[in-house]
Tab-separated table of C-alpha atoms and ligand atoms in Angstrom:
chain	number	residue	atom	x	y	z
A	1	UNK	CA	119.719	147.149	169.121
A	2	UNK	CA	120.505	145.038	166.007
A	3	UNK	CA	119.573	141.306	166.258
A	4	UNK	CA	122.687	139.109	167.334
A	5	UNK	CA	123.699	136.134	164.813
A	6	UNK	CA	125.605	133.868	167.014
A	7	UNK	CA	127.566	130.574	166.152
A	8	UNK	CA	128.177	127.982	168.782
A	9	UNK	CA	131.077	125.468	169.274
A	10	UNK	CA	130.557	122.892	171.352
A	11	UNK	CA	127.300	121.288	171.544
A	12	UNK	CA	127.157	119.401	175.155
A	13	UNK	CA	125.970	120.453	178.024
A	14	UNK	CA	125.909	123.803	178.077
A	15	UNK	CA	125.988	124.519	174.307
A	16	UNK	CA	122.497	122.632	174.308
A	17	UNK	CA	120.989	125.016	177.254
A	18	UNK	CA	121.844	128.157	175.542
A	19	UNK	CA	120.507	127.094	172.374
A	20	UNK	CA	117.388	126.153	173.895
A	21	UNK	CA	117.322	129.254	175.709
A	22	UNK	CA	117.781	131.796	172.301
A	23	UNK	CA	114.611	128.823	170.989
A	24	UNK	CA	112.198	129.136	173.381
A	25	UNK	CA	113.105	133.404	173.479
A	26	UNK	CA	114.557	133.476	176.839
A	27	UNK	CA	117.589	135.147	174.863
A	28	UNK	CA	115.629	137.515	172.791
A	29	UNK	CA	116.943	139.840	169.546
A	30	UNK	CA	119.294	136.566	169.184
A	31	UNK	CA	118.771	134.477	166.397
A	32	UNK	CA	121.468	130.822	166.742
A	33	UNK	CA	123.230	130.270	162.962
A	34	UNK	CA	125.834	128.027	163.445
A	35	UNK	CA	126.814	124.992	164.940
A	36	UNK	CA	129.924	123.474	165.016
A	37	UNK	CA	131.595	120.184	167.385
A	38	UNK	CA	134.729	118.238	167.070
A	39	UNK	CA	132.051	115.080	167.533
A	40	UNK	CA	130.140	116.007	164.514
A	41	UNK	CA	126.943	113.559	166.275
A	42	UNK	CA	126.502	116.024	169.278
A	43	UNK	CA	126.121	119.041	166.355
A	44	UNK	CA	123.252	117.102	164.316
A	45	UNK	CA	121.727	115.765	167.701
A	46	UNK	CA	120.944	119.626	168.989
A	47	UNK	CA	120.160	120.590	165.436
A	48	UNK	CA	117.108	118.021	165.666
A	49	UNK	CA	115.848	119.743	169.346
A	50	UNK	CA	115.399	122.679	167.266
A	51	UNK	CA	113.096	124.054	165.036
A	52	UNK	CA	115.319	127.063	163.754
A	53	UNK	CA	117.317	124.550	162.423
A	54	UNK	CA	120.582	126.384	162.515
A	55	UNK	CA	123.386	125.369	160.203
A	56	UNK	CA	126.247	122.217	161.386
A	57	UNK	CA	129.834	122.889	160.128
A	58	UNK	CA	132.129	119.394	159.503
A	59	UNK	CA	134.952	121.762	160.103
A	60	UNK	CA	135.870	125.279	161.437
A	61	UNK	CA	136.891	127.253	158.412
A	62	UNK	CA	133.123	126.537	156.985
A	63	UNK	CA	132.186	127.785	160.666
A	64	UNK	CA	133.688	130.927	160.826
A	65	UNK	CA	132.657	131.455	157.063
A	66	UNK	CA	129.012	131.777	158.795
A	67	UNK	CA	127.310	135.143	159.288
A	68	UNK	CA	127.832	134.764	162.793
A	69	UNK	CA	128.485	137.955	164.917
A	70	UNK	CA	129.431	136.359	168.046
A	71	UNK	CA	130.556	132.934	168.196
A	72	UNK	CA	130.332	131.544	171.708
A	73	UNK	CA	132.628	128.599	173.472
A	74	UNK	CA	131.578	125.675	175.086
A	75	UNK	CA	133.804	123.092	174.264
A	76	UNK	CA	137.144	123.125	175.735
A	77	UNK	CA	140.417	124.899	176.540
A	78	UNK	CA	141.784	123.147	173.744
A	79	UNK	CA	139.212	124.524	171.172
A	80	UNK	CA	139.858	128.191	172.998
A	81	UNK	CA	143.515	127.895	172.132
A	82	UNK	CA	143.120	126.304	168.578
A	83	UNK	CA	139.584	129.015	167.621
A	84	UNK	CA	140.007	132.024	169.638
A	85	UNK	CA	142.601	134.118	167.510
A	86	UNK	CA	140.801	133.289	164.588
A	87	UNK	CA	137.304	134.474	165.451
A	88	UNK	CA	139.170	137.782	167.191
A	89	UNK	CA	140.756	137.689	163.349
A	90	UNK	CA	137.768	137.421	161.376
A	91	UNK	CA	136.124	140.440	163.867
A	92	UNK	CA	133.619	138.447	165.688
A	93	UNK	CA	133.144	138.882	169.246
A	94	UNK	CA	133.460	135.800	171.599
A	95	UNK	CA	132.081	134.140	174.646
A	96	UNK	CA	134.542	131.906	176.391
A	97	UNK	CA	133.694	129.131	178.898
A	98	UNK	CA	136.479	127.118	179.133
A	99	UNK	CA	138.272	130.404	180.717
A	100	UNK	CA	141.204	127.925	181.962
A	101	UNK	CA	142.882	128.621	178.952
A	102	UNK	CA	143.150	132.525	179.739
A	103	UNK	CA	145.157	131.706	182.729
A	104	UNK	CA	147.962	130.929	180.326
A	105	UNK	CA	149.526	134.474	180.499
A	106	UNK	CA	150.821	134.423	177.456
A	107	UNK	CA	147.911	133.065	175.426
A	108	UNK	CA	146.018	135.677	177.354
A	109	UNK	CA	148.232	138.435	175.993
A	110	UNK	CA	148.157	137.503	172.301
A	111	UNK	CA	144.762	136.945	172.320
A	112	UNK	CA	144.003	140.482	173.557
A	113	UNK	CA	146.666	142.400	171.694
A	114	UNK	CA	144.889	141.039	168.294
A	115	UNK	CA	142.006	142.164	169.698
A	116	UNK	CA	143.508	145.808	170.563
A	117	UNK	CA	144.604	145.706	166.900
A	118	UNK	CA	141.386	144.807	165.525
A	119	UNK	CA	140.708	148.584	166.535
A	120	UNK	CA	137.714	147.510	169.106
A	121	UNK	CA	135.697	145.721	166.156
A	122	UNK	CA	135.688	142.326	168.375
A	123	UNK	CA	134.664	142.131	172.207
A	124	UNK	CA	135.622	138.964	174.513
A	125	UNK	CA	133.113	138.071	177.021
A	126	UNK	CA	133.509	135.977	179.874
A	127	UNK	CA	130.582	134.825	182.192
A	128	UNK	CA	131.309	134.439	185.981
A	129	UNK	CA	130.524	131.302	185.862
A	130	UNK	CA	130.071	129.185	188.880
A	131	UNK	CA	130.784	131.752	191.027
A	132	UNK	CA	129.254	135.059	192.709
A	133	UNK	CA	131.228	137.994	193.885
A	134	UNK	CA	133.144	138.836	191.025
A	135	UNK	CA	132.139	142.377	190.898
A	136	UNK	CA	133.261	143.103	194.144
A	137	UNK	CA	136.796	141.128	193.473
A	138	UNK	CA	137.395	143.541	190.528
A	139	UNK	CA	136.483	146.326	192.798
A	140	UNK	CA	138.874	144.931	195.291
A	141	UNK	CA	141.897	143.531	192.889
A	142	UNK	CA	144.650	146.491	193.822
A	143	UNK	CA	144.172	146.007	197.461
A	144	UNK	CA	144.333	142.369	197.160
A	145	UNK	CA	146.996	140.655	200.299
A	146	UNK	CA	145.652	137.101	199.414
A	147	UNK	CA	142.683	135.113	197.623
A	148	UNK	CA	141.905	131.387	197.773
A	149	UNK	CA	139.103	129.707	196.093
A	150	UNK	CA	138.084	126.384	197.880
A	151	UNK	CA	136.480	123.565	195.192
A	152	UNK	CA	134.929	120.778	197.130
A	153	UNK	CA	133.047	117.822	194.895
A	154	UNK	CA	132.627	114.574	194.892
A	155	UNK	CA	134.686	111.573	193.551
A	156	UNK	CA	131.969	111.663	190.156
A	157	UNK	CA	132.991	115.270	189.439
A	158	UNK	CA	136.185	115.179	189.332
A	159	UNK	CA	136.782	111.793	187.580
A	160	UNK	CA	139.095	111.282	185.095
A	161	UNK	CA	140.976	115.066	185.421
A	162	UNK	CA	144.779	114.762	184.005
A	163	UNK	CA	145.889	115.747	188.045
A	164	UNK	CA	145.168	111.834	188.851
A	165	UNK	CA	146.996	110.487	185.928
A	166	UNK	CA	150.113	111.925	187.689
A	167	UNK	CA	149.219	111.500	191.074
A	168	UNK	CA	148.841	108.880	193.548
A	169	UNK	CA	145.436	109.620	194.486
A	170	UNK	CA	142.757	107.215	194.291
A	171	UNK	CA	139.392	108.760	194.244
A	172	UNK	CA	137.721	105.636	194.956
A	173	UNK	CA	139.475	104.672	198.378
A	174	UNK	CA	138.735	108.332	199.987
A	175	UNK	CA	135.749	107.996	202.528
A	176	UNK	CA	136.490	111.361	204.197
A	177	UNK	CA	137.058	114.890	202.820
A	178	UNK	CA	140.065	115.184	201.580
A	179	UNK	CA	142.048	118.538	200.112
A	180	UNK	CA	143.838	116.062	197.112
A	181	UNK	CA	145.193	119.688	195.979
A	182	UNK	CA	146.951	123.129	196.632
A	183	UNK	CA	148.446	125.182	194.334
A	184	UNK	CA	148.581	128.737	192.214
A	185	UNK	CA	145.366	129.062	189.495
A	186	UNK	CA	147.895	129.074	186.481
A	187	UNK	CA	148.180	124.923	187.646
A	188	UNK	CA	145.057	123.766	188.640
A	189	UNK	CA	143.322	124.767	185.567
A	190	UNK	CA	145.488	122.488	183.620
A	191	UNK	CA	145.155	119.492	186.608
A	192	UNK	CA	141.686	119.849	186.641
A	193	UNK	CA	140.401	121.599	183.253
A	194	UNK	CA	136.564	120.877	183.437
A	195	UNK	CA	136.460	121.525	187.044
A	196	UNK	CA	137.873	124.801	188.244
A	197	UNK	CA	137.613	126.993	185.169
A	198	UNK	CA	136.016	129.364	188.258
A	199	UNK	CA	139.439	129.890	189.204
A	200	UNK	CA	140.521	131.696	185.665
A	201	UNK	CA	137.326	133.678	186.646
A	202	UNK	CA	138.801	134.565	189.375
A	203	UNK	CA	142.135	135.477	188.290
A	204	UNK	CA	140.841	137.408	185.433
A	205	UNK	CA	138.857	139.658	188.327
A	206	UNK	CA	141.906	139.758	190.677
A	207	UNK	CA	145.327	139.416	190.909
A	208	UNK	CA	146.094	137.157	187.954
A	209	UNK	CA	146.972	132.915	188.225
A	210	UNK	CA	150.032	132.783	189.741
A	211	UNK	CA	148.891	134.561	192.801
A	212	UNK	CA	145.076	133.134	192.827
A	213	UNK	CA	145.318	130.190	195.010
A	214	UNK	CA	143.314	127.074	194.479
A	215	UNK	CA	142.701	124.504	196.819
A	216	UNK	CA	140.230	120.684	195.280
A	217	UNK	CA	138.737	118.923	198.056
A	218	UNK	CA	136.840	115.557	197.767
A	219	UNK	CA	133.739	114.844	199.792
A	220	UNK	CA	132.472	111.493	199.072
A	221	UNK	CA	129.058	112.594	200.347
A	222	UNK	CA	128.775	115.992	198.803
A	223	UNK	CA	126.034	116.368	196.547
A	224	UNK	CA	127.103	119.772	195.144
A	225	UNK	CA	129.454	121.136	193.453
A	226	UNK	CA	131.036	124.061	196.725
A	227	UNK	CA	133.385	126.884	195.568
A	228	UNK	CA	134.346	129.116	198.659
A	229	UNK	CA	136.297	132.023	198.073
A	230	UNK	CA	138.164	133.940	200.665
A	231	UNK	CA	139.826	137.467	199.543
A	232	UNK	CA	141.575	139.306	202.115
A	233	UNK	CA	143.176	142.906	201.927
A	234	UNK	CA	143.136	146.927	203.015
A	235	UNK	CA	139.762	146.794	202.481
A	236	UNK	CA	138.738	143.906	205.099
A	237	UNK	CA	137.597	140.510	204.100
A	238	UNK	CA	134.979	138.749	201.906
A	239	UNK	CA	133.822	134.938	201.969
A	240	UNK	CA	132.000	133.848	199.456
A	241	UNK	CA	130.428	130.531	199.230
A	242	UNK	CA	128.076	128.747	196.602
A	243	UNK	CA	126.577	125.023	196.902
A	244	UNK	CA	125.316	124.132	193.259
A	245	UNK	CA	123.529	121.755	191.682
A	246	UNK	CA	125.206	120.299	189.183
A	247	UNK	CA	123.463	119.810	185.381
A	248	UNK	CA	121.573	116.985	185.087
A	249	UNK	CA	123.724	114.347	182.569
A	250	UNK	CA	127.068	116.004	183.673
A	251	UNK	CA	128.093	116.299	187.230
A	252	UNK	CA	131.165	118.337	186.552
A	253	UNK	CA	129.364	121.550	185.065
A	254	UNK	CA	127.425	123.102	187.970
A	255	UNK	CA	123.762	124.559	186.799
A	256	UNK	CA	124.907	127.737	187.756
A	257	UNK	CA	127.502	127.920	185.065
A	258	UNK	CA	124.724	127.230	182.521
A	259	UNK	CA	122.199	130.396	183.875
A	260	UNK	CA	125.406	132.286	183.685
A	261	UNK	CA	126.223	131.861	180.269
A	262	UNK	CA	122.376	132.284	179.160
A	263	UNK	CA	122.441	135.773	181.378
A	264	UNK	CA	124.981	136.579	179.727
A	265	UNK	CA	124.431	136.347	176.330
A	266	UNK	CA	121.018	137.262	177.270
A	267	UNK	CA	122.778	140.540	178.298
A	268	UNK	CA	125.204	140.726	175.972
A	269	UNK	CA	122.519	140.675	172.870
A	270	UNK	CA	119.182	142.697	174.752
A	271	UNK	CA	120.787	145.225	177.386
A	272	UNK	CA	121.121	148.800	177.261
A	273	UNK	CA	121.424	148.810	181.262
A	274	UNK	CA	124.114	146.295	182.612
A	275	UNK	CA	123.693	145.838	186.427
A	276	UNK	CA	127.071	144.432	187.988
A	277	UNK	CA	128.838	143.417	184.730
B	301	NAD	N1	133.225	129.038	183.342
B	301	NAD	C1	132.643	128.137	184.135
B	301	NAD	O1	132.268	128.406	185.280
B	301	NAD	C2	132.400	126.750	183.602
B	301	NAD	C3	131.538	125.897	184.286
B	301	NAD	C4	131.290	124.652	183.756
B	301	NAD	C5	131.916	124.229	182.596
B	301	NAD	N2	132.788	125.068	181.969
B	301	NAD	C6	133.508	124.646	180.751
B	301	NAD	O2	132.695	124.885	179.614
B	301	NAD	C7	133.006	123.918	178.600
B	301	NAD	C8	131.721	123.225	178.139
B	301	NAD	O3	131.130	122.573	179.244
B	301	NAD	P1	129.974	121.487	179.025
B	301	NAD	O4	129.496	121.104	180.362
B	301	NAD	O5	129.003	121.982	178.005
B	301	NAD	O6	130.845	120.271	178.409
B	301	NAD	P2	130.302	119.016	177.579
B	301	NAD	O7	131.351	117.972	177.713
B	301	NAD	O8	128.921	118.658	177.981
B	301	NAD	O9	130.248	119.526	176.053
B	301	NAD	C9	131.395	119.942	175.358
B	301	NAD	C10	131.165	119.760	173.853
B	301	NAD	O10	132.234	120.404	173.176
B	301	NAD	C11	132.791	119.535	172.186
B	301	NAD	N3	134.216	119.835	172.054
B	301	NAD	C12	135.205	119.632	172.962
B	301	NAD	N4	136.374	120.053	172.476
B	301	NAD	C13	136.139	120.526	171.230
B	301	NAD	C14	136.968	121.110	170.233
B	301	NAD	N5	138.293	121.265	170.405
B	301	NAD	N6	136.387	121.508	169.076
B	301	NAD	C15	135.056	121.370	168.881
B	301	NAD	N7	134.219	120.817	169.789
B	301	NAD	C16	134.766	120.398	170.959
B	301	NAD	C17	132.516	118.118	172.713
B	301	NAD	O11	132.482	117.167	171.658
B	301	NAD	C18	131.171	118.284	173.400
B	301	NAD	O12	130.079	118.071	172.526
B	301	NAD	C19	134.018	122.936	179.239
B	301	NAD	O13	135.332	123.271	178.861
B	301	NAD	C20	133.824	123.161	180.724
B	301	NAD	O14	134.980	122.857	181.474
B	301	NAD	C21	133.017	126.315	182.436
């Protein structure tokens, strides 16, 4: 298999794992040659953890100019709407995280027609995430009656998401859990972008946002970040629940979403085999 050049937006949290990870050769055949971040600080700061020393952009047109052959997203919906045509344009593959912004059907749509276009030459991968189960939801999606994914966390995680700026819910008078939330995918990943991008995971898998539904629950005392899901059909039932640590520094990303996205691009750049994917 020919060695992977891959460019990175978004250099926080997660960016900074995988990185680390394609350093220290748990990624292997990878080699990272690109960075880029709106907060042009956060690019030079993971350049310095690393000895390969791989290149910071100021802006994204000197990005994309970079030999990368898949460029992978861990910024933001916003930088998925603004970036992803243009790296499906210039043939590069891509790795989203901030899936939220695929729940917008039409975005969704454009984004894979160009690729359809591009004759095949650029592949989008999307990591499960937070969650487990996925396979079996896509092996599930046509018999589908319902499916609700459950996000509990605590009053720290879900801080300062654009639901409370609209809402009269104050995080800091709730003692008891308390569902703040209900309502279809396509929504919540706009109330609370950096906290249920599971749910566009989910949809993707199943029956699409509008019919995923998506319930937030605070638990002042929780000390993980819970997604349940519940799927119910013709074939019979599954539940689904994962407790997870959340990554030290940032208590909305849970640690799981960071092994996912370093599996997968492990995968992505070593596998011949892929088991459940
Ligand atoms: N799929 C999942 O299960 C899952 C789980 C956790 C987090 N996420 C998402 O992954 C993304 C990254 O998460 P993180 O924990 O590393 O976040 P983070 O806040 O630690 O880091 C994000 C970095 O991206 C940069 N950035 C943001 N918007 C940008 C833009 N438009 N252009 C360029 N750079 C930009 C920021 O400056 C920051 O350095 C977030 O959108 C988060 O919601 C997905």
């Amino acid at each position: 298999m020919p060695k992977k050049n891959v460019g990175l937006i978004g250099c926080g949290t997660i960016g900074t794992h995988l990185a680390l990870a394609i350093e220290s050769r748990t990624i292997v055949n990878a080699s990272l040659v690109g960075l880029f971040d709106g907060v042009d600080s956060n690019a030079k700061s993971l350049q310095s953890k690393l000895k390969s020393s791989p290149e910071v952009h100021p802006d994204f047109n000197s990005f994309i100019d970079s030999p990368a052959d898949i460029i992978i997203e861990a910024a933001s919906q916003e930088a998925v709407r603004k970036f992803g045509k243009p790296i499906i344009e210039a043939s590069k593959d891509l790795m989203i995280m901030s899936v939220g912004a695929l729940a917008d059907a039409t975005f969704l749509t454009e984004l894979l027609d160009l690729a359809a276009v591009r004759k095949g030459r650029s592949k989008i991968y999307v990591p499960t995430g937070a969650i487990a189960g996925i396979d079996a939801i896509r092996s599930v999606k046509h018999l589908l009656d319902s499916i609700t994914l459950t996000t509990t966390k605590s009053p720290k995680a879900l801080a300062g998401a654009p639901f409370f700026a609209t809402r009269e819910v104050n995080l800091d008078i709730i003692t008891k859990v308390t569902e703040i939330y209900e309502g279809p995918a396509a929504e919540a990943v706009k109330l609370f972008p950096a906290n249920v991008n599971v749910a566009a995971v989910l949809s993707l898998a199943g029956v699409g946002a509008d019919k995923t539904k998506v319930r937030v629950v605070v638990d002042p005392q929780a000390t993980t970040n819970q997604h349940e899901i519940v799927a119910k059909g013709r074939f019979g039932d599954i539940k689904i629940t994962v407790n997870n640590v959340t990554t030290p520094g940032n208590p909305k990303t849970s640690f799981l979403a960071v092994l996912s996205a370093i599996e997968c691009l492990r995968s992505i750049c070593n596998d011949a085999l892929r088991v459940g994917s």
